[in-house]
Short mmCIF file of C-alpha atoms and ligand atoms in Angstrom, two decimals:
data_model
loop_
_atom_site.label_atom_id
_atom_site.label_comp_id
_atom_site.label_asym_id
_atom_site.label_seq_id
_atom_site.Cartn_x
_atom_site.Cartn_y
_atom_site.Cartn_z
CA MET R 6 -11.07 26.10 198.86
CA LYS R 7 -10.72 25.67 202.76
CA ARG R 8 -13.73 26.58 204.59
CA THR R 9 -13.30 29.66 207.12
CA ILE R 10 -14.85 29.48 210.62
CA ILE R 11 -17.42 31.81 210.67
CA LYS R 12 -16.01 33.54 213.60
CA ASP R 13 -12.97 34.24 211.66
CA LEU R 14 -14.90 35.54 208.57
CA LEU R 15 -16.89 37.99 210.94
CA ARG R 16 -13.86 39.79 212.10
CA THR R 17 -11.99 39.90 208.47
CA THR R 18 -12.13 43.04 205.96
CA ASP R 19 -10.59 41.35 203.26
CA TYR R 20 -13.40 42.79 200.94
CA GLY R 21 -13.86 41.38 197.48
CA ALA R 22 -11.72 38.17 198.67
CA HIS R 23 -13.81 35.04 198.08
CA ALA R 24 -14.70 32.57 201.28
CA LEU R 25 -16.29 29.15 201.73
CA VAL R 26 -18.31 28.39 204.85
CA LYS R 27 -20.27 25.77 205.94
CA GLY R 28 -22.97 25.40 208.82
CA TRP R 29 -26.63 25.25 209.82
CA VAL R 30 -29.76 27.88 208.52
CA ARG R 31 -30.96 29.43 211.62
CA THR R 32 -33.31 31.86 209.64
CA HIS R 33 -34.19 32.75 206.13
CA ARG R 34 -36.08 35.29 204.24
CA SER R 35 -36.63 36.54 201.09
CA SER R 36 -37.82 38.97 198.72
CA LYS R 37 -38.62 39.03 194.90
CA SER R 38 -35.14 39.42 193.96
CA VAL R 39 -33.01 37.87 196.66
CA HIS R 40 -32.84 35.42 199.32
CA PHE R 41 -31.06 36.16 202.85
CA ILE R 42 -29.58 33.48 204.96
CA ALA R 43 -28.61 33.44 208.36
CA LEU R 44 -25.96 30.63 208.65
CA ASN R 45 -24.51 29.52 211.94
CA ASP R 46 -21.70 27.18 212.20
CA GLY R 47 -20.97 26.75 216.07
CA SER R 48 -18.08 28.87 216.40
CA THR R 49 -20.06 32.03 217.69
CA ILE R 50 -23.43 32.85 218.39
CA LYS R 51 -23.46 35.47 215.35
CA ASN R 52 -24.69 34.28 212.10
CA VAL R 53 -23.49 35.17 208.74
CA GLN R 54 -25.61 36.60 206.16
CA VAL R 55 -25.53 34.80 203.19
CA VAL R 56 -27.13 36.77 200.45
CA ALA R 57 -28.24 34.95 197.36
CA ASP R 58 -29.65 36.17 193.82
CA VAL R 59 -32.43 34.37 192.77
CA GLU R 60 -31.82 34.64 189.24
CA LYS R 61 -28.07 33.19 189.84
CA PHE R 62 -29.46 29.82 191.48
CA ASP R 63 -32.19 27.24 190.64
CA ALA R 64 -35.35 27.24 191.99
CA ASP R 65 -35.39 23.90 193.36
CA LEU R 66 -32.20 24.76 195.21
CA LEU R 67 -33.58 27.67 196.85
CA LYS R 68 -36.19 25.77 197.96
CA GLN R 69 -34.29 23.38 199.60
CA ILE R 70 -33.06 26.66 202.01
CA THR R 71 -35.17 25.85 205.28
CA THR R 72 -34.48 26.16 208.57
CA GLY R 73 -32.05 23.76 209.73
CA ALA R 74 -30.57 22.64 206.60
CA CYS R 75 -26.97 22.50 206.67
CA LEU R 76 -25.40 24.27 203.66
CA SER R 77 -21.91 24.61 202.40
CA VAL R 78 -21.71 28.20 200.61
CA GLU R 79 -19.24 29.98 198.35
CA GLY R 80 -19.22 33.57 198.39
CA LEU R 81 -17.52 37.12 198.09
CA ILE R 82 -16.96 38.79 200.96
CA VAL R 83 -18.60 42.16 200.82
CA GLU R 84 -19.33 44.89 203.63
CA SER R 85 -22.37 44.69 205.00
CA PRO R 86 -24.94 47.79 204.77
CA GLY R 87 -26.96 46.24 207.69
CA ALA R 88 -26.55 47.36 211.40
CA GLY R 89 -24.51 45.30 213.87
CA GLN R 90 -22.41 43.33 211.25
CA SER R 91 -19.42 44.31 209.30
CA VAL R 92 -19.40 41.54 206.70
CA GLU R 93 -22.00 39.59 204.46
CA LEU R 94 -21.20 36.88 201.72
CA GLN R 95 -22.38 37.45 198.41
CA ALA R 96 -23.34 33.72 197.39
CA THR R 97 -21.49 32.39 193.82
CA LYS R 98 -22.09 28.74 194.63
CA ILE R 99 -24.53 26.81 197.28
CA ASP R 100 -24.44 23.24 197.95
CA ILE R 101 -27.15 21.42 200.10
CA LEU R 102 -25.14 19.12 202.45
CA GLY R 103 -28.38 18.29 204.47
CA ALA R 104 -31.92 19.29 203.47
CA CYS R 105 -33.99 19.56 206.89
CA GLY R 106 -38.10 19.26 206.40
CA ASP R 107 -40.27 21.18 208.35
CA ASP R 108 -40.47 18.45 210.86
CA TYR R 109 -37.42 19.60 212.49
CA PRO R 110 -38.13 20.19 216.27
CA MET R 111 -36.12 22.99 216.84
CA GLN R 112 -37.99 25.11 214.09
CA LYS R 113 -39.82 27.43 216.33
CA LYS R 114 -38.53 30.14 218.46
CA GLY R 115 -39.60 30.40 221.92
CA GLN R 116 -39.61 26.80 222.73
CA THR R 117 -39.54 26.06 226.47
CA PHE R 118 -36.70 24.69 228.26
CA GLU R 119 -38.75 21.60 229.43
CA TYR R 120 -39.61 20.95 225.47
CA MET R 121 -36.22 21.18 224.73
CA ARG R 122 -34.88 18.80 227.01
CA THR R 123 -36.69 16.11 225.48
CA HIS R 124 -35.10 16.82 222.33
CA ALA R 125 -31.44 17.36 224.01
CA HIS R 126 -30.07 16.05 220.90
CA LEU R 127 -30.82 19.02 218.86
CA ARG R 128 -31.28 21.73 221.29
CA LEU R 129 -27.60 22.10 220.90
CA ARG R 130 -28.13 23.83 217.50
CA THR R 131 -29.85 26.48 219.06
CA ASN R 132 -28.79 29.72 220.01
CA THR R 133 -29.27 29.63 223.88
CA PHE R 134 -27.43 25.90 223.97
CA GLY R 135 -24.85 27.20 221.79
CA ALA R 136 -23.82 29.77 224.26
CA VAL R 137 -23.94 27.76 227.10
CA PHE R 138 -21.72 25.16 225.86
CA ARG R 139 -19.52 27.55 224.45
CA ILE R 140 -19.13 28.91 227.88
CA ARG R 141 -18.45 25.59 229.21
CA HIS R 142 -15.66 24.93 227.29
CA ASN R 143 -14.17 27.97 227.96
CA LEU R 144 -14.53 27.73 231.76
CA ALA R 145 -13.13 24.09 231.98
CA TYR R 146 -10.01 25.99 229.89
CA ALA R 147 -10.15 28.60 232.54
CA ILE R 148 -9.94 25.91 235.03
CA HIS R 149 -7.11 24.01 234.00
CA ASN R 150 -5.43 27.27 233.49
CA TYR R 151 -5.96 28.86 236.91
CA PHE R 152 -4.37 25.55 238.74
CA HIS R 153 -1.55 25.03 236.17
CA GLU R 154 -0.61 28.69 236.48
CA HIS R 155 -0.52 28.38 240.55
CA GLY R 156 1.39 25.48 240.58
CA PHE R 157 -1.31 22.68 240.82
CA PHE R 158 -1.02 19.53 239.35
CA TYR R 159 -3.82 17.53 237.33
CA PHE R 160 -4.78 14.49 239.65
CA HIS R 161 -6.84 11.63 238.40
CA THR R 162 -8.91 9.82 240.70
CA PRO R 163 -10.53 6.41 240.47
CA ILE R 164 -14.44 6.48 238.93
CA ILE R 165 -15.17 3.26 240.13
CA THR R 166 -14.57 2.95 244.10
CA GLY R 167 -13.88 0.23 246.37
CA SER R 168 -14.85 2.23 249.84
CA ASP R 169 -18.56 3.01 250.34
CA CYS R 170 -17.73 5.79 252.73
CA GLU R 171 -16.65 8.76 250.87
CA GLY R 172 -19.94 9.95 252.80
CA ALA R 173 -20.99 12.33 250.42
CA GLY R 174 -24.22 10.55 249.41
CA GLN R 175 -26.24 7.85 248.06
CA MET R 176 -23.72 5.35 245.32
CA PHE R 177 -24.48 3.65 242.38
CA GLN R 178 -23.04 0.13 241.87
CA VAL R 179 -20.72 -1.26 239.66
CA THR R 180 -21.17 -5.00 238.89
CA THR R 181 -20.90 -7.66 236.25
CA GLN R 182 -23.03 -10.11 237.80
CA ASN R 183 -26.66 -11.29 236.82
CA LEU R 184 -28.82 -9.42 238.82
CA ALA R 185 -31.39 -12.04 238.14
CA ASP R 186 -29.40 -14.95 239.55
CA LEU R 187 -27.56 -13.52 242.32
CA LYS R 188 -25.49 -15.86 244.11
CA LYS R 189 -26.23 -15.89 248.11
CA ASP R 190 -24.59 -17.46 251.15
CA GLU R 191 -26.52 -18.73 253.66
CA GLN R 192 -27.42 -15.76 255.50
CA GLY R 193 -29.01 -14.74 252.26
CA ASN R 194 -26.22 -12.26 251.73
CA VAL R 195 -24.62 -11.47 248.16
CA ASP R 196 -21.81 -13.05 247.62
CA PHE R 197 -19.10 -10.50 245.89
CA SER R 198 -16.14 -12.83 245.44
CA ASP R 199 -17.50 -13.68 242.05
CA ASP R 200 -18.18 -10.28 240.74
CA PHE R 201 -15.50 -8.45 238.61
CA PHE R 202 -13.54 -6.86 241.23
CA GLY R 203 -14.27 -9.45 243.80
CA LYS R 204 -15.69 -7.29 246.33
CA PRO R 205 -18.75 -4.33 246.07
CA THR R 206 -17.82 -1.30 244.34
CA SER R 207 -19.39 1.60 243.04
CA LEU R 208 -19.03 5.08 241.06
CA THR R 209 -17.18 7.76 243.02
CA VAL R 210 -19.04 10.63 244.67
CA SER R 211 -15.94 12.58 245.40
CA GLY R 212 -12.21 12.27 244.14
CA GLN R 213 -11.37 14.04 247.85
CA LEU R 214 -9.65 10.68 249.44
CA GLU R 215 -7.66 9.99 247.30
CA GLY R 216 -6.95 13.42 246.48
CA GLU R 217 -5.34 13.75 250.26
CA LEU R 218 -2.97 11.01 248.81
CA GLY R 219 -2.03 13.02 245.87
CA ALA R 220 -1.68 16.33 248.12
CA THR R 221 0.28 14.66 250.74
CA ALA R 222 2.89 13.93 248.18
CA LEU R 223 2.78 16.52 245.32
CA GLY R 224 1.79 19.46 247.14
CA GLY R 225 -0.79 20.70 245.56
CA ILE R 226 -3.37 18.64 243.12
CA TYR R 227 -6.80 19.48 241.86
CA THR R 228 -9.08 16.84 240.12
CA PHE R 229 -11.67 17.55 237.45
CA GLY R 230 -13.93 14.49 236.77
CA PRO R 231 -17.24 13.13 236.76
CA THR R 232 -18.91 12.18 239.96
CA PHE R 233 -22.32 10.48 240.70
CA ARG R 234 -24.72 10.31 243.32
CA ALA R 235 -27.80 8.44 243.45
CA GLU R 236 -29.82 10.97 245.24
CA ASN R 237 -33.33 11.19 244.82
CA SER R 238 -33.32 15.05 244.29
CA ASN R 239 -35.63 16.38 241.87
CA THR R 240 -34.24 20.38 242.11
CA PRO R 241 -33.06 22.53 239.92
CA ARG R 242 -29.43 22.06 241.43
CA HIS R 243 -28.91 18.57 241.54
CA LEU R 244 -27.72 16.07 238.88
CA ALA R 245 -27.23 12.03 238.98
CA GLU R 246 -24.18 12.64 237.42
CA PHE R 247 -21.96 16.02 237.45
CA TRP R 248 -18.47 17.05 237.13
CA MET R 249 -16.62 18.40 240.19
CA ILE R 250 -13.22 20.06 240.73
CA GLU R 251 -11.67 19.01 243.66
CA PRO R 252 -8.29 20.86 244.69
CA GLU R 253 -6.41 19.74 247.55
CA ILE R 254 -3.48 21.12 248.99
CA ALA R 255 -0.84 20.26 251.75
CA PHE R 256 -0.02 22.88 254.38
CA TYR R 257 -3.17 25.07 254.05
CA ASP R 258 -5.51 25.92 256.90
CA ILE R 259 -9.15 26.86 256.38
CA ASN R 260 -7.73 30.60 255.65
CA ASP R 261 -5.73 29.72 252.99
CA ASN R 262 -8.35 27.27 251.54
CA MET R 263 -10.84 30.10 251.45
CA ASP R 264 -8.52 32.62 250.07
CA LEU R 265 -7.65 30.15 247.04
CA ALA R 266 -11.70 29.54 246.76
CA GLU R 267 -12.33 33.31 246.37
CA ASP R 268 -9.69 33.66 243.84
CA PHE R 269 -10.34 30.52 241.61
CA ILE R 270 -13.61 31.28 241.01
CA LYS R 271 -13.19 34.98 240.65
CA TYR R 272 -10.86 34.28 238.07
CA CYS R 273 -13.10 31.90 236.22
CA ILE R 274 -16.12 34.51 236.04
CA ARG R 275 -13.70 37.11 235.13
CA TRP R 276 -12.25 34.82 232.32
CA ALA R 277 -15.89 34.26 231.03
CA LEU R 278 -16.55 37.84 231.13
CA GLU R 279 -13.42 38.19 229.01
CA HIS R 280 -13.45 35.69 226.43
CA CYS R 281 -17.37 34.81 226.27
CA ALA R 282 -18.36 38.54 225.61
CA ASP R 283 -20.71 37.73 222.94
CA ASP R 284 -22.44 34.58 224.34
CA LEU R 285 -22.87 36.26 227.78
CA GLU R 286 -24.28 39.55 226.21
CA PHE R 287 -27.06 37.22 224.36
CA LEU R 288 -27.65 35.56 227.60
CA ASN R 289 -28.31 38.52 229.46
CA LYS R 290 -30.54 40.05 226.93
CA MET R 291 -32.56 36.90 226.45
CA ILE R 292 -32.30 34.85 229.58
CA ASP R 293 -31.62 37.31 232.59
CA LYS R 294 -31.06 40.96 231.78
CA THR R 295 -29.23 40.98 235.49
CA LEU R 296 -26.71 38.92 234.23
CA LEU R 297 -23.90 40.76 233.98
CA ASP R 298 -24.38 43.22 236.46
CA ARG R 299 -24.19 40.05 239.07
CA LEU R 300 -20.93 38.75 237.52
CA HIS R 301 -19.00 41.76 237.38
CA PHE R 302 -20.53 42.55 241.31
CA VAL R 303 -19.29 39.29 242.03
CA VAL R 304 -15.85 39.89 240.64
CA ASP R 305 -15.62 43.21 242.12
CA HIS R 306 -16.37 42.51 245.88
CA GLU R 307 -15.08 40.83 248.94
CA PHE R 308 -17.02 37.61 249.99
CA VAL R 309 -18.39 38.13 253.56
CA ARG R 310 -16.84 35.82 255.86
CA LEU R 311 -18.42 34.39 259.11
CA THR R 312 -19.33 31.31 261.11
CA TYR R 313 -22.37 29.10 260.86
CA THR R 314 -23.33 30.19 264.78
CA GLU R 315 -23.54 33.74 263.57
CA GLY R 316 -25.63 32.68 260.23
CA ILE R 317 -27.97 30.80 262.60
CA LYS R 318 -28.14 34.06 264.59
CA ILE R 319 -29.18 36.37 261.64
CA LEU R 320 -31.52 33.90 259.77
CA GLU R 321 -33.44 33.78 263.57
CA GLU R 322 -33.11 37.36 264.02
CA ALA R 323 -34.92 37.82 260.91
CA ILE R 324 -37.68 35.36 261.39
CA ALA R 325 -38.04 37.32 264.95
CA ALA R 326 -38.80 40.08 262.81
CA GLY R 327 -41.31 38.48 260.67
CA ARG R 328 -39.82 36.73 257.66
CA LYS R 329 -41.08 33.61 256.90
CA PHE R 330 -39.40 30.21 255.38
CA GLU R 331 -40.73 27.00 254.45
CA PHE R 332 -37.83 24.97 256.79
CA PRO R 333 -37.37 25.61 260.69
CA VAL R 334 -33.87 27.08 261.57
CA TYR R 335 -31.89 26.39 264.65
CA TRP R 336 -28.13 25.68 265.92
CA GLY R 337 -27.26 22.33 264.22
CA VAL R 338 -29.79 22.09 261.28
CA ASP R 339 -28.44 21.95 258.11
CA LEU R 340 -29.14 24.90 255.91
CA ALA R 341 -31.63 24.78 253.14
CA SER R 342 -31.31 26.59 250.01
CA GLU R 343 -33.51 29.22 251.00
CA HIS R 344 -31.80 30.04 253.92
CA GLU R 345 -28.57 30.19 252.02
CA ARG R 346 -30.20 32.44 249.60
CA TYR R 347 -31.65 34.62 252.79
CA LEU R 348 -28.08 35.18 253.50
CA VAL R 349 -26.54 36.09 250.14
CA GLU R 350 -29.32 37.97 248.46
CA GLU R 351 -31.39 39.87 251.22
CA HIS R 352 -29.04 40.09 254.39
CA PHE R 353 -25.57 40.41 252.97
CA LYS R 354 -26.05 41.06 249.39
CA LYS R 355 -22.78 39.34 248.71
CA PRO R 356 -21.50 35.91 248.27
CA VAL R 357 -20.56 34.63 251.97
CA ILE R 358 -18.19 32.11 252.74
CA LEU R 359 -19.99 30.32 256.23
CA THR R 360 -17.27 28.28 258.53
CA ASP R 361 -17.31 26.10 261.46
CA TYR R 362 -20.34 23.95 260.80
CA PRO R 363 -21.61 21.38 263.86
CA LYS R 364 -19.95 18.13 263.17
CA GLU R 365 -22.98 16.08 263.06
CA ILE R 366 -24.09 17.72 259.69
CA LYS R 367 -20.79 17.50 258.24
CA ALA R 368 -18.32 14.86 257.14
CA PHE R 369 -16.24 12.93 259.21
CA TYR R 370 -12.57 13.76 257.73
CA MET R 371 -13.09 17.74 258.61
CA LYS R 372 -10.78 19.05 261.25
CA GLN R 373 -12.34 19.07 264.58
CA ASN R 374 -12.24 22.52 266.35
CA GLU R 375 -11.89 22.73 270.17
CA ASP R 376 -15.07 23.54 271.31
CA GLY R 377 -15.86 19.52 270.57
CA LYS R 378 -19.04 20.97 268.65
CA THR R 379 -18.15 22.02 265.65
CA VAL R 380 -15.45 21.53 262.70
CA ARG R 381 -13.67 23.46 260.11
CA ALA R 382 -15.56 23.37 257.29
CA MET R 383 -16.37 26.01 254.88
CA ASP R 384 -19.21 26.04 252.19
CA VAL R 385 -19.32 29.06 249.99
CA LEU R 386 -22.77 30.32 249.16
CA PHE R 387 -23.77 32.35 245.77
CA PRO R 388 -26.44 34.53 244.84
CA GLN R 389 -29.25 32.38 242.90
CA ILE R 390 -27.38 29.07 243.44
CA GLY R 391 -26.63 28.73 247.29
CA GLU R 392 -24.24 26.29 247.67
CA ILE R 393 -21.72 26.57 245.09
CA ILE R 394 -18.51 25.12 246.93
CA GLY R 395 -17.86 22.94 249.71
CA GLY R 396 -14.85 22.12 251.60
CA SER R 397 -12.87 22.10 254.94
CA GLU R 398 -9.54 21.77 256.76
CA ARG R 399 -9.01 18.21 257.21
CA GLU R 400 -8.60 16.33 260.42
CA GLU R 401 -4.80 15.68 260.38
CA SER R 402 -4.27 13.90 263.86
CA TYR R 403 -4.47 10.19 263.49
CA ASP R 404 -6.20 9.67 267.03
CA LYS R 405 -8.83 12.43 266.39
CA LEU R 406 -9.45 11.21 262.92
CA LYS R 407 -9.58 7.52 264.06
CA ALA R 408 -11.61 8.11 267.11
CA ARG R 409 -14.47 10.24 264.67
CA ILE R 410 -14.38 6.85 262.47
CA GLU R 411 -15.13 4.81 265.28
CA GLU R 412 -17.68 6.87 266.67
CA LEU R 413 -19.64 7.10 263.40
CA HIS R 414 -18.98 2.94 262.48
CA ILE R 415 -17.50 3.39 259.48
CA PRO R 416 -15.69 0.11 258.51
CA MET R 417 -11.81 0.96 259.09
CA LYS R 418 -11.02 -1.86 256.92
CA ASP R 419 -11.80 0.44 254.09
CA MET R 420 -9.93 3.01 255.37
CA TRP R 421 -6.72 1.88 256.26
CA TRP R 422 -4.95 3.51 253.16
CA TYR R 423 -6.68 6.67 254.26
CA LEU R 424 -5.31 6.71 257.81
CA ASP R 425 -1.72 6.03 256.57
CA THR R 426 -1.76 9.54 255.45
CA ARG R 427 -1.96 10.70 259.08
CA ARG R 428 0.54 7.67 260.10
CA PHE R 429 3.36 8.87 258.29
CA GLY R 430 4.22 12.23 257.80
CA SER R 431 0.83 13.88 258.47
CA CYS R 432 0.50 17.34 257.42
CA PRO R 433 -2.27 20.14 257.86
CA HIS R 434 -4.17 20.14 254.74
CA SER R 435 -7.40 21.38 253.12
CA GLY R 436 -9.23 21.17 250.03
CA PHE R 437 -12.69 22.14 248.65
CA GLY R 438 -15.33 20.69 246.12
CA LEU R 439 -16.86 23.03 243.17
CA GLY R 440 -19.65 21.78 241.51
CA PHE R 441 -19.18 22.26 237.70
CA GLU R 442 -22.75 22.64 236.70
CA ARG R 443 -23.72 25.38 239.76
CA LEU R 444 -20.96 27.34 238.45
CA ILE R 445 -22.26 27.30 234.79
CA LEU R 446 -25.57 28.12 236.18
CA PHE R 447 -24.03 30.75 237.70
CA VAL R 448 -21.95 32.37 234.86
CA THR R 449 -25.00 31.83 232.04
CA GLY R 450 -28.04 32.70 234.18
CA MET R 451 -29.87 29.46 233.34
CA GLN R 452 -32.46 28.58 235.91
CA ASN R 453 -32.03 24.63 235.70
CA ILE R 454 -28.87 22.30 236.12
CA ARG R 455 -30.41 20.13 233.60
CA ASP R 456 -29.89 22.98 231.06
CA VAL R 457 -26.26 23.42 231.24
CA ILE R 458 -24.63 19.80 230.98
CA PRO R 459 -25.33 18.77 227.28
CA PHE R 460 -26.92 15.16 228.22
CA PRO R 461 -28.41 15.42 231.81
CA ARG R 462 -28.87 12.10 234.18
CA THR R 463 -31.75 12.81 236.60
CA PRO R 464 -33.96 10.34 238.54
CA LYS R 465 -36.07 8.48 235.78
CA THR R 466 -34.08 10.08 232.91
CA ALA R 467 -31.25 8.91 231.19
CA GLU R 468 -31.97 9.69 227.23
CA PHE R 469 -29.40 10.31 225.22
P1 ATP Q 529 -25.94 20.10 248.30
O1 ATP Q 529 -26.34 20.09 249.89
O2 ATP Q 529 -26.32 21.09 247.38
O3 ATP Q 529 -26.43 18.75 247.94
P2 ATP Q 529 -23.56 18.93 249.24
O4 ATP Q 529 -23.60 19.00 250.20
O5 ATP Q 529 -24.13 17.38 248.97
O6 ATP Q 529 -24.26 19.51 248.23
P3 ATP Q 529 -20.68 18.46 248.67
O7 ATP Q 529 -20.56 16.97 248.67
O8 ATP Q 529 -20.03 19.45 249.65
O9 ATP Q 529 -22.28 18.96 248.19
O10 ATP Q 529 -20.25 18.47 247.21
C1 ATP Q 529 -19.49 19.80 246.63
C2 ATP Q 529 -19.92 20.22 245.84
O11 ATP Q 529 -20.48 19.30 244.38
C3 ATP Q 529 -21.46 21.18 246.07
O12 ATP Q 529 -20.57 22.42 246.49
C4 ATP Q 529 -21.77 21.64 244.92
O13 ATP Q 529 -21.43 22.72 243.97
C5 ATP Q 529 -21.73 20.00 243.99
N1 ATP Q 529 -22.90 19.06 244.07
C6 ATP Q 529 -23.09 18.40 245.07
N2 ATP Q 529 -23.84 17.72 244.90
C7 ATP Q 529 -24.37 18.08 243.58
C8 ATP Q 529 -25.50 17.37 242.86
N3 ATP Q 529 -25.71 16.23 242.43
N4 ATP Q 529 -25.59 17.93 241.37
C9 ATP Q 529 -24.72 18.62 241.02
N5 ATP Q 529 -23.35 19.49 241.79
C10 ATP Q 529 -23.65 18.87 243.14
MN1 MN Q 530 -26.00 16.61 248.31
#
């Protein structure tokens, strides 16, 4: 008999037919005459209830039906008398595929997320992580769908990069050299000519620069891949390895870019509401009772758009009125998460897109404004999260871009190919980066970014 996925079984009305399911025991209880087994196969948050008459099965077999055990169950599909489920399975045959002892670490309910992180290999089998990773899949699918439907091309940028000036964060080096016996020149500098690529290389912190090469040829592209930042940020919003989505579009100015960011992120959230209703309902009940309200709220409201300078003014007024912040606020400061969240959660009570940041706190490639002080940057700020998207219109003038590169002492020899886009048929263009895990944090209501990626990499942690 062919296996039926539990998600499909729970939708059937084929009462009286036989079905075969396989999965892991979530809970089980027994009376004198029957065993009730809640079986889950990962296809849905919902379990199927298996009913096993004690007299039909060997006592030794029934004893092996413990939390975490893997079973194969054949049975009769019957209408369920229980509330909240329409189908249950009256077992005719049970096989223990994998027994599970009482030292199973995911046994108890209500274990902390910290504990579960130390068992990341098994936490996947819990309700919460099942829900999170089904939603993660659905969001990835939504992202590809959105861009494909809108005529963007999925563009693969390199993971290993030879330029050390992507400008987005500390990089991890990539080398095949024997670190215990490094070849050095007379000045004591490491000689990379023998290294695999014959020069220093690192893991990418962003696909943007190569993404711009794609956009100025294909029109609209997006990347969706892993990025790596060796920043020692032990926060609930930073990972050393995370996934980023970076659209880059020729002929877009910053307003087009903001429209795209807002439409895109709302599409993803709407997609989750439509396709992950069971999982979201579970998370809303167990993790965060305001989750569904917040998701609907973001989808239904226009984001507020204002300049960094206006944002600073609002924060200064709040401080004058007695609001306390941990970090200082003044024009020129890189806003901290507490400032971003004040604007979003307390002042506007809506997502905010902040634009026109001081050039000193933003990357070299952003389009310079006429005031000589600010650049056409845009950050999308979300409740609970703070910055979820960072982007900008790009500087398309060869002279201005080159001058900025020189001003910041970025090694030009690494940048010749990037500057070529401005030498040969330059065009206005824009793009942004969305941190995939920050989006999942928002959509799931989870509190820590380590709990929305299956195997998190953070400072001092690379287990599993
Ligand atoms: P932050 O100020 O929060 O560190 P950033 O300004 O360094 O972010 P960008 O370089 O603009 O971020 O990257 C684009 C997006 O990637 C961010 O808006 C965020 O969603 C995400 N992101 C950045 N750094 C991380 C990280 N270490 N872990 C997870 N997501 C990240
Ligand atoms: Mn950062």
